């Protein structure tokens, strides 16, 4: 599996989890909402498992959690009308920055690994 396909599967995992969590709130605990939420969570873990064939579990899980949380926060602010404190905004910014650094290190390791297998490959 290509790295691009693994990241696409990871994005599907994130989006299905985000939709499941927000559906739980939107359904106000009604049975139909909970059933759909569980189905979406199972799909989310399935997509995550597929992405782990190519992405290391630590990196994938970190990306999944932080980007999922950021998406849930955005939906809660813009759809449900919730407000964030400035400290929460700073925390989100730091989390996203951390994920960017983790992702950069993973991609750099991937390129270095490819260059040792193929001496003509170029690094970052």
Short mmCIF file of N, CA and C in Angstrom, two decimals:
data_model
loop_
_atom_site.label_atom_id
_atom_site.label_comp_id
_atom_site.label_asym_id
_atom_site.label_seq_id
_atom_site.Cartn_x
_atom_site.Cartn_y
_atom_site.Cartn_z
N UNK A 1 0.85 -1.17 0.00
CA UNK A 1 0.00 0.00 0.00
C UNK A 1 0.89 1.24 0.00
N UNK A 2 0.50 2.22 -0.76
CA UNK A 2 1.28 3.45 -0.82
C UNK A 2 1.03 4.30 0.42
N UNK A 3 1.95 5.19 0.71
CA UNK A 3 1.81 6.09 1.85
C UNK A 3 0.61 7.02 1.64
N UNK A 4 0.40 7.43 0.39
CA UNK A 4 -0.74 8.30 0.08
C UNK A 4 -2.06 7.60 0.41
N UNK A 5 -2.19 6.35 0.02
CA UNK A 5 -3.42 5.59 0.30
C UNK A 5 -3.61 5.41 1.80
N UNK A 6 -2.52 5.18 2.52
CA UNK A 6 -2.61 5.03 3.98
C UNK A 6 -3.12 6.30 4.63
N UNK A 7 -2.64 7.45 4.16
CA UNK A 7 -3.11 8.72 4.72
C UNK A 7 -4.57 8.99 4.34
N UNK A 8 -4.98 8.58 3.17
CA UNK A 8 -6.40 8.72 2.78
C UNK A 8 -7.27 7.88 3.70
N UNK A 9 -6.85 6.65 3.98
CA UNK A 9 -7.59 5.80 4.92
C UNK A 9 -7.62 6.41 6.31
N UNK A 10 -6.52 7.03 6.73
CA UNK A 10 -6.48 7.69 8.02
C UNK A 10 -7.46 8.86 8.06
N UNK A 11 -7.55 9.60 6.98
CA UNK A 11 -8.52 10.70 6.89
C UNK A 11 -9.95 10.16 6.99
N UNK A 12 -10.24 9.05 6.33
CA UNK A 12 -11.56 8.42 6.47
C UNK A 12 -11.82 8.02 7.92
N UNK A 13 -10.80 7.50 8.60
CA UNK A 13 -10.95 7.13 10.01
C UNK A 13 -11.29 8.35 10.85
N UNK A 14 -10.60 9.43 10.59
CA UNK A 14 -10.85 10.67 11.35
C UNK A 14 -12.25 11.19 11.08
N UNK A 15 -12.64 11.25 9.82
CA UNK A 15 -13.95 11.81 9.47
C UNK A 15 -15.10 10.97 10.01
N UNK A 16 -14.98 9.65 9.96
CA UNK A 16 -16.06 8.82 10.49
C UNK A 16 -16.16 8.94 12.01
N UNK A 17 -15.02 9.08 12.68
CA UNK A 17 -15.07 9.28 14.14
C UNK A 17 -15.68 10.63 14.48
N UNK A 18 -15.30 11.66 13.76
CA UNK A 18 -15.84 13.01 14.01
C UNK A 18 -17.35 13.02 13.79
N UNK A 19 -17.78 12.41 12.71
CA UNK A 19 -19.22 12.36 12.43
C UNK A 19 -19.94 11.57 13.54
N UNK A 20 -19.35 10.48 14.00
CA UNK A 20 -19.97 9.67 15.06
C UNK A 20 -20.13 10.47 16.35
N UNK A 21 -19.08 11.19 16.75
CA UNK A 21 -19.12 11.95 17.99
C UNK A 21 -20.16 13.06 17.90
N UNK A 22 -20.20 13.75 16.79
CA UNK A 22 -21.17 14.84 16.64
C UNK A 22 -22.58 14.32 16.48
N UNK A 23 -22.74 13.16 15.90
CA UNK A 23 -24.06 12.55 15.79
C UNK A 23 -24.59 12.19 17.18
N UNK A 24 -23.69 11.77 18.05
CA UNK A 24 -24.08 11.45 19.42
C UNK A 24 -24.67 12.69 20.10
N UNK A 25 -24.04 13.83 19.92
CA UNK A 25 -24.56 15.07 20.52
C UNK A 25 -25.84 15.51 19.83
N UNK A 26 -25.87 15.47 18.51
CA UNK A 26 -27.03 15.95 17.77
C UNK A 26 -28.27 15.10 18.02
N UNK A 27 -28.10 13.82 18.26
CA UNK A 27 -29.25 12.94 18.46
C UNK A 27 -29.79 13.02 19.88
N UNK A 28 -29.08 13.72 20.76
CA UNK A 28 -29.51 13.92 22.16
C UNK A 28 -29.79 12.59 22.86
N UNK A 29 -29.00 11.58 22.56
CA UNK A 29 -29.12 10.29 23.25
C UNK A 29 -30.22 9.38 22.75
N UNK A 30 -30.88 9.75 21.65
CA UNK A 30 -31.92 8.87 21.11
C UNK A 30 -31.28 7.61 20.54
N UNK A 31 -32.04 6.54 20.51
CA UNK A 31 -31.52 5.23 20.12
C UNK A 31 -30.95 5.23 18.70
N UNK A 32 -31.63 5.85 17.75
CA UNK A 32 -31.14 5.85 16.36
C UNK A 32 -29.77 6.49 16.27
N UNK A 33 -29.56 7.57 17.03
CA UNK A 33 -28.26 8.24 17.01
C UNK A 33 -27.16 7.38 17.58
N UNK A 34 -27.47 6.67 18.65
CA UNK A 34 -26.47 5.80 19.26
C UNK A 34 -26.10 4.63 18.35
N UNK A 35 -27.10 4.07 17.67
CA UNK A 35 -26.83 2.96 16.75
C UNK A 35 -25.92 3.42 15.61
N UNK A 36 -26.26 4.55 15.00
CA UNK A 36 -25.42 5.07 13.91
C UNK A 36 -24.03 5.44 14.42
N UNK A 37 -23.96 5.97 15.63
CA UNK A 37 -22.68 6.33 16.21
C UNK A 37 -21.78 5.09 16.33
N UNK A 38 -22.33 4.00 16.85
CA UNK A 38 -21.53 2.77 17.00
C UNK A 38 -21.08 2.22 15.64
N UNK A 39 -21.95 2.27 14.66
CA UNK A 39 -21.57 1.80 13.32
C UNK A 39 -20.42 2.64 12.77
N UNK A 40 -20.52 3.95 12.93
CA UNK A 40 -19.46 4.84 12.44
C UNK A 40 -18.16 4.64 13.20
N UNK A 41 -18.23 4.39 14.49
CA UNK A 41 -17.01 4.14 15.26
C UNK A 41 -16.33 2.85 14.82
N UNK A 42 -17.11 1.82 14.51
CA UNK A 42 -16.53 0.58 13.99
C UNK A 42 -15.84 0.84 12.65
N UNK A 43 -16.48 1.62 11.78
CA UNK A 43 -15.86 1.98 10.50
C UNK A 43 -14.58 2.77 10.72
N UNK A 44 -14.60 3.66 11.68
CA UNK A 44 -13.42 4.47 11.97
C UNK A 44 -12.23 3.59 12.37
N UNK A 45 -12.47 2.64 13.26
CA UNK A 45 -11.40 1.74 13.67
C UNK A 45 -10.95 0.83 12.52
N UNK A 46 -11.87 0.46 11.65
CA UNK A 46 -11.51 -0.35 10.49
C UNK A 46 -10.56 0.43 9.57
N UNK A 47 -10.92 1.68 9.25
CA UNK A 47 -10.06 2.51 8.41
C UNK A 47 -8.71 2.75 9.07
N UNK A 48 -8.72 2.95 10.39
CA UNK A 48 -7.48 3.16 11.12
C UNK A 48 -6.59 1.92 11.01
N UNK A 49 -7.18 0.75 11.19
CA UNK A 49 -6.42 -0.50 11.10
C UNK A 49 -5.80 -0.66 9.72
N UNK A 50 -6.54 -0.32 8.68
CA UNK A 50 -5.98 -0.41 7.33
C UNK A 50 -4.82 0.55 7.13
N UNK A 51 -4.94 1.76 7.68
CA UNK A 51 -3.87 2.75 7.50
C UNK A 51 -2.59 2.32 8.22
N UNK A 52 -2.73 1.49 9.26
CA UNK A 52 -1.56 1.06 10.03
C UNK A 52 -0.66 0.08 9.28
N UNK A 53 -1.11 -0.39 8.12
CA UNK A 53 -0.25 -1.23 7.30
C UNK A 53 0.95 -0.45 6.78
N UNK A 54 0.82 0.88 6.73
CA UNK A 54 1.89 1.70 6.16
C UNK A 54 2.40 2.79 7.10
N UNK A 55 1.52 3.31 7.97
CA UNK A 55 1.90 4.38 8.89
C UNK A 55 2.15 3.76 10.26
N UNK A 56 3.17 4.23 10.95
CA UNK A 56 3.45 3.68 12.28
C UNK A 56 2.30 4.03 13.22
N UNK A 57 2.04 3.15 14.17
CA UNK A 57 0.87 3.29 15.04
C UNK A 57 0.94 4.57 15.87
N UNK A 58 2.10 4.93 16.35
CA UNK A 58 2.23 6.15 17.16
C UNK A 58 1.88 7.40 16.39
N UNK A 59 2.37 7.48 15.18
CA UNK A 59 2.10 8.64 14.33
C UNK A 59 0.64 8.67 13.91
N UNK A 60 0.12 7.55 13.47
CA UNK A 60 -1.27 7.49 13.02
C UNK A 60 -2.23 7.85 14.16
N UNK A 61 -1.97 7.31 15.34
CA UNK A 61 -2.86 7.57 16.47
C UNK A 61 -2.80 9.03 16.88
N UNK A 62 -1.61 9.62 16.89
CA UNK A 62 -1.48 11.03 17.25
C UNK A 62 -2.23 11.91 16.26
N UNK A 63 -2.07 11.63 14.98
CA UNK A 63 -2.77 12.41 13.96
C UNK A 63 -4.27 12.22 14.10
N UNK A 64 -4.70 10.98 14.30
CA UNK A 64 -6.12 10.66 14.42
C UNK A 64 -6.76 11.41 15.59
N UNK A 65 -6.11 11.39 16.72
CA UNK A 65 -6.67 12.03 17.91
C UNK A 65 -6.70 13.55 17.80
N UNK A 66 -5.59 14.15 17.40
CA UNK A 66 -5.54 15.62 17.38
C UNK A 66 -6.42 16.19 16.27
N UNK A 67 -6.31 15.65 15.06
CA UNK A 67 -7.15 16.19 13.98
C UNK A 67 -8.63 15.91 14.23
N UNK A 68 -8.92 14.75 14.82
CA UNK A 68 -10.30 14.46 15.18
C UNK A 68 -10.82 15.45 16.21
N UNK A 69 -10.00 15.74 17.21
CA UNK A 69 -10.40 16.69 18.24
C UNK A 69 -10.59 18.09 17.66
N UNK A 70 -9.70 18.50 16.78
CA UNK A 70 -9.83 19.82 16.15
C UNK A 70 -11.11 19.90 15.33
N UNK A 71 -11.42 18.86 14.59
CA UNK A 71 -12.66 18.85 13.80
C UNK A 71 -13.90 18.89 14.70
N UNK A 72 -13.88 18.13 15.79
CA UNK A 72 -15.01 18.14 16.73
C UNK A 72 -15.16 19.53 17.35
N UNK A 73 -14.05 20.15 17.71
CA UNK A 73 -14.11 21.50 18.29
C UNK A 73 -14.69 22.49 17.27
N UNK A 74 -14.23 22.41 16.03
CA UNK A 74 -14.76 23.33 15.00
C UNK A 74 -16.26 23.15 14.81
N UNK A 75 -16.71 21.92 14.76
CA UNK A 75 -18.14 21.66 14.60
C UNK A 75 -18.90 22.15 15.84
N UNK A 76 -18.34 21.92 17.02
CA UNK A 76 -19.03 22.37 18.23
C UNK A 76 -19.14 23.89 18.29
N UNK A 77 -18.14 24.58 17.77
CA UNK A 77 -18.18 26.04 17.77
C UNK A 77 -19.13 26.56 16.69
N UNK A 78 -18.98 26.07 15.46
CA UNK A 78 -19.75 26.64 14.35
C UNK A 78 -21.15 26.07 14.21
N UNK A 79 -21.37 24.83 14.63
CA UNK A 79 -22.70 24.23 14.48
C UNK A 79 -23.51 24.28 15.77
N UNK A 80 -22.86 23.92 16.89
CA UNK A 80 -23.57 23.87 18.16
C UNK A 80 -23.48 25.18 18.94
N UNK A 81 -22.68 26.15 18.46
CA UNK A 81 -22.61 27.46 19.08
C UNK A 81 -21.83 27.51 20.39
N UNK A 82 -20.95 26.56 20.63
CA UNK A 82 -20.15 26.58 21.84
C UNK A 82 -19.00 27.58 21.68
N UNK A 83 -18.47 28.07 22.81
CA UNK A 83 -17.38 29.04 22.77
C UNK A 83 -16.11 28.44 23.37
N UNK A 84 -14.96 28.94 22.90
CA UNK A 84 -13.66 28.48 23.41
C UNK A 84 -12.98 29.59 24.18
N UNK A 85 -12.32 29.23 25.26
CA UNK A 85 -11.48 30.17 25.98
C UNK A 85 -10.17 30.35 25.21
N UNK A 86 -9.44 31.43 25.47
CA UNK A 86 -8.19 31.66 24.77
C UNK A 86 -7.19 30.55 25.07
N UNK A 87 -7.23 29.99 26.27
CA UNK A 87 -6.30 28.91 26.61
C UNK A 87 -6.61 27.65 25.80
N UNK A 88 -7.88 27.41 25.54
CA UNK A 88 -8.26 26.26 24.70
C UNK A 88 -7.78 26.46 23.27
N UNK A 89 -7.88 27.69 22.78
CA UNK A 89 -7.40 27.99 21.42
C UNK A 89 -5.90 27.78 21.31
N UNK A 90 -5.16 28.22 22.32
CA UNK A 90 -3.70 28.02 22.34
C UNK A 90 -3.37 26.53 22.39
N UNK A 91 -4.10 25.79 23.20
CA UNK A 91 -3.88 24.35 23.29
C UNK A 91 -4.10 23.65 21.96
N UNK A 92 -5.12 24.05 21.24
CA UNK A 92 -5.40 23.47 19.92
C UNK A 92 -4.27 23.81 18.95
N UNK A 93 -3.83 25.05 18.97
CA UNK A 93 -2.73 25.47 18.10
C UNK A 93 -1.46 24.67 18.40
N UNK A 94 -1.16 24.48 19.68
CA UNK A 94 0.03 23.69 20.05
C UNK A 94 -0.12 22.23 19.63
N UNK A 95 -1.32 21.69 19.76
CA UNK A 95 -1.56 20.30 19.35
C UNK A 95 -1.34 20.13 17.85
N UNK A 96 -1.87 21.04 17.06
CA UNK A 96 -1.71 20.97 15.61
C UNK A 96 -0.24 21.13 15.24
N UNK A 97 0.47 22.02 15.92
CA UNK A 97 1.91 22.20 15.65
C UNK A 97 2.67 20.92 15.96
N UNK A 98 2.31 20.27 17.05
CA UNK A 98 2.96 19.01 17.41
C UNK A 98 2.72 17.93 16.36
N UNK A 99 1.51 17.85 15.86
CA UNK A 99 1.20 16.87 14.82
C UNK A 99 1.98 17.17 13.54
N UNK A 100 2.11 18.44 13.21
CA UNK A 100 2.90 18.81 12.02
C UNK A 100 4.34 18.34 12.17
N UNK A 101 4.92 18.51 13.36
CA UNK A 101 6.30 18.07 13.59
C UNK A 101 6.42 16.54 13.55
N UNK A 102 5.45 15.85 14.13
CA UNK A 102 5.46 14.39 14.10
C UNK A 102 5.36 13.88 12.67
N UNK A 103 4.48 14.49 11.90
CA UNK A 103 4.29 14.08 10.51
C UNK A 103 5.54 14.37 9.68
N UNK A 104 6.17 15.51 9.92
CA UNK A 104 7.41 15.85 9.22
C UNK A 104 8.49 14.81 9.51
N UNK A 105 8.63 14.44 10.78
CA UNK A 105 9.64 13.45 11.15
C UNK A 105 9.35 12.10 10.51
N UNK A 106 8.07 11.71 10.45
CA UNK A 106 7.69 10.44 9.83
C UNK A 106 8.02 10.44 8.33
N UNK A 107 7.70 11.54 7.66
CA UNK A 107 7.99 11.62 6.23
C UNK A 107 9.49 11.65 5.96
N UNK A 108 10.23 12.35 6.82
CA UNK A 108 11.69 12.40 6.66
C UNK A 108 12.29 11.00 6.86
N UNK A 109 11.79 10.27 7.86
CA UNK A 109 12.28 8.91 8.10
C UNK A 109 11.96 8.02 6.90
N UNK A 110 10.77 8.20 6.32
CA UNK A 110 10.36 7.42 5.16
C UNK A 110 11.29 7.68 3.98
N UNK A 111 11.63 8.95 3.75
CA UNK A 111 12.52 9.29 2.64
C UNK A 111 13.92 8.74 2.90
N UNK A 112 14.41 8.86 4.13
CA UNK A 112 15.73 8.33 4.45
C UNK A 112 15.77 6.81 4.31
N UNK A 113 14.69 6.16 4.68
CA UNK A 113 14.61 4.70 4.54
C UNK A 113 14.63 4.31 3.06
N UNK A 114 13.90 5.08 2.25
CA UNK A 114 13.90 4.81 0.80
C UNK A 114 15.26 5.07 0.19
N UNK A 115 15.97 6.11 0.68
CA UNK A 115 17.28 6.43 0.10
C UNK A 115 18.32 5.38 0.46
N UNK A 116 18.17 4.70 1.60
CA UNK A 116 19.12 3.63 1.91
C UNK A 116 18.84 2.39 1.09
N UNK A 117 17.58 2.19 0.71
CA UNK A 117 17.22 1.08 -0.15
C UNK A 117 17.57 1.37 -1.60
N UNK A 118 17.42 2.65 -1.98
CA UNK A 118 17.71 3.09 -3.34
C UNK A 118 18.66 4.27 -3.27
N UNK A 119 19.94 4.08 -3.45
CA UNK A 119 20.90 5.17 -3.28
C UNK A 119 20.67 6.37 -4.19
N UNK A 120 19.90 6.23 -5.27
CA UNK A 120 19.66 7.36 -6.16
C UNK A 120 18.48 8.20 -5.73
N UNK A 121 17.73 7.78 -4.69
CA UNK A 121 16.58 8.56 -4.19
C UNK A 121 17.08 9.81 -3.49
N UNK A 122 16.31 10.87 -3.58
CA UNK A 122 16.70 12.13 -2.98
C UNK A 122 15.99 12.32 -1.65
N UNK A 123 16.68 12.92 -0.68
CA UNK A 123 16.12 13.19 0.65
C UNK A 123 15.39 14.52 0.69
N UNK A 124 14.89 14.83 1.88
CA UNK A 124 14.17 16.10 2.09
C UNK A 124 15.17 17.22 2.19
#
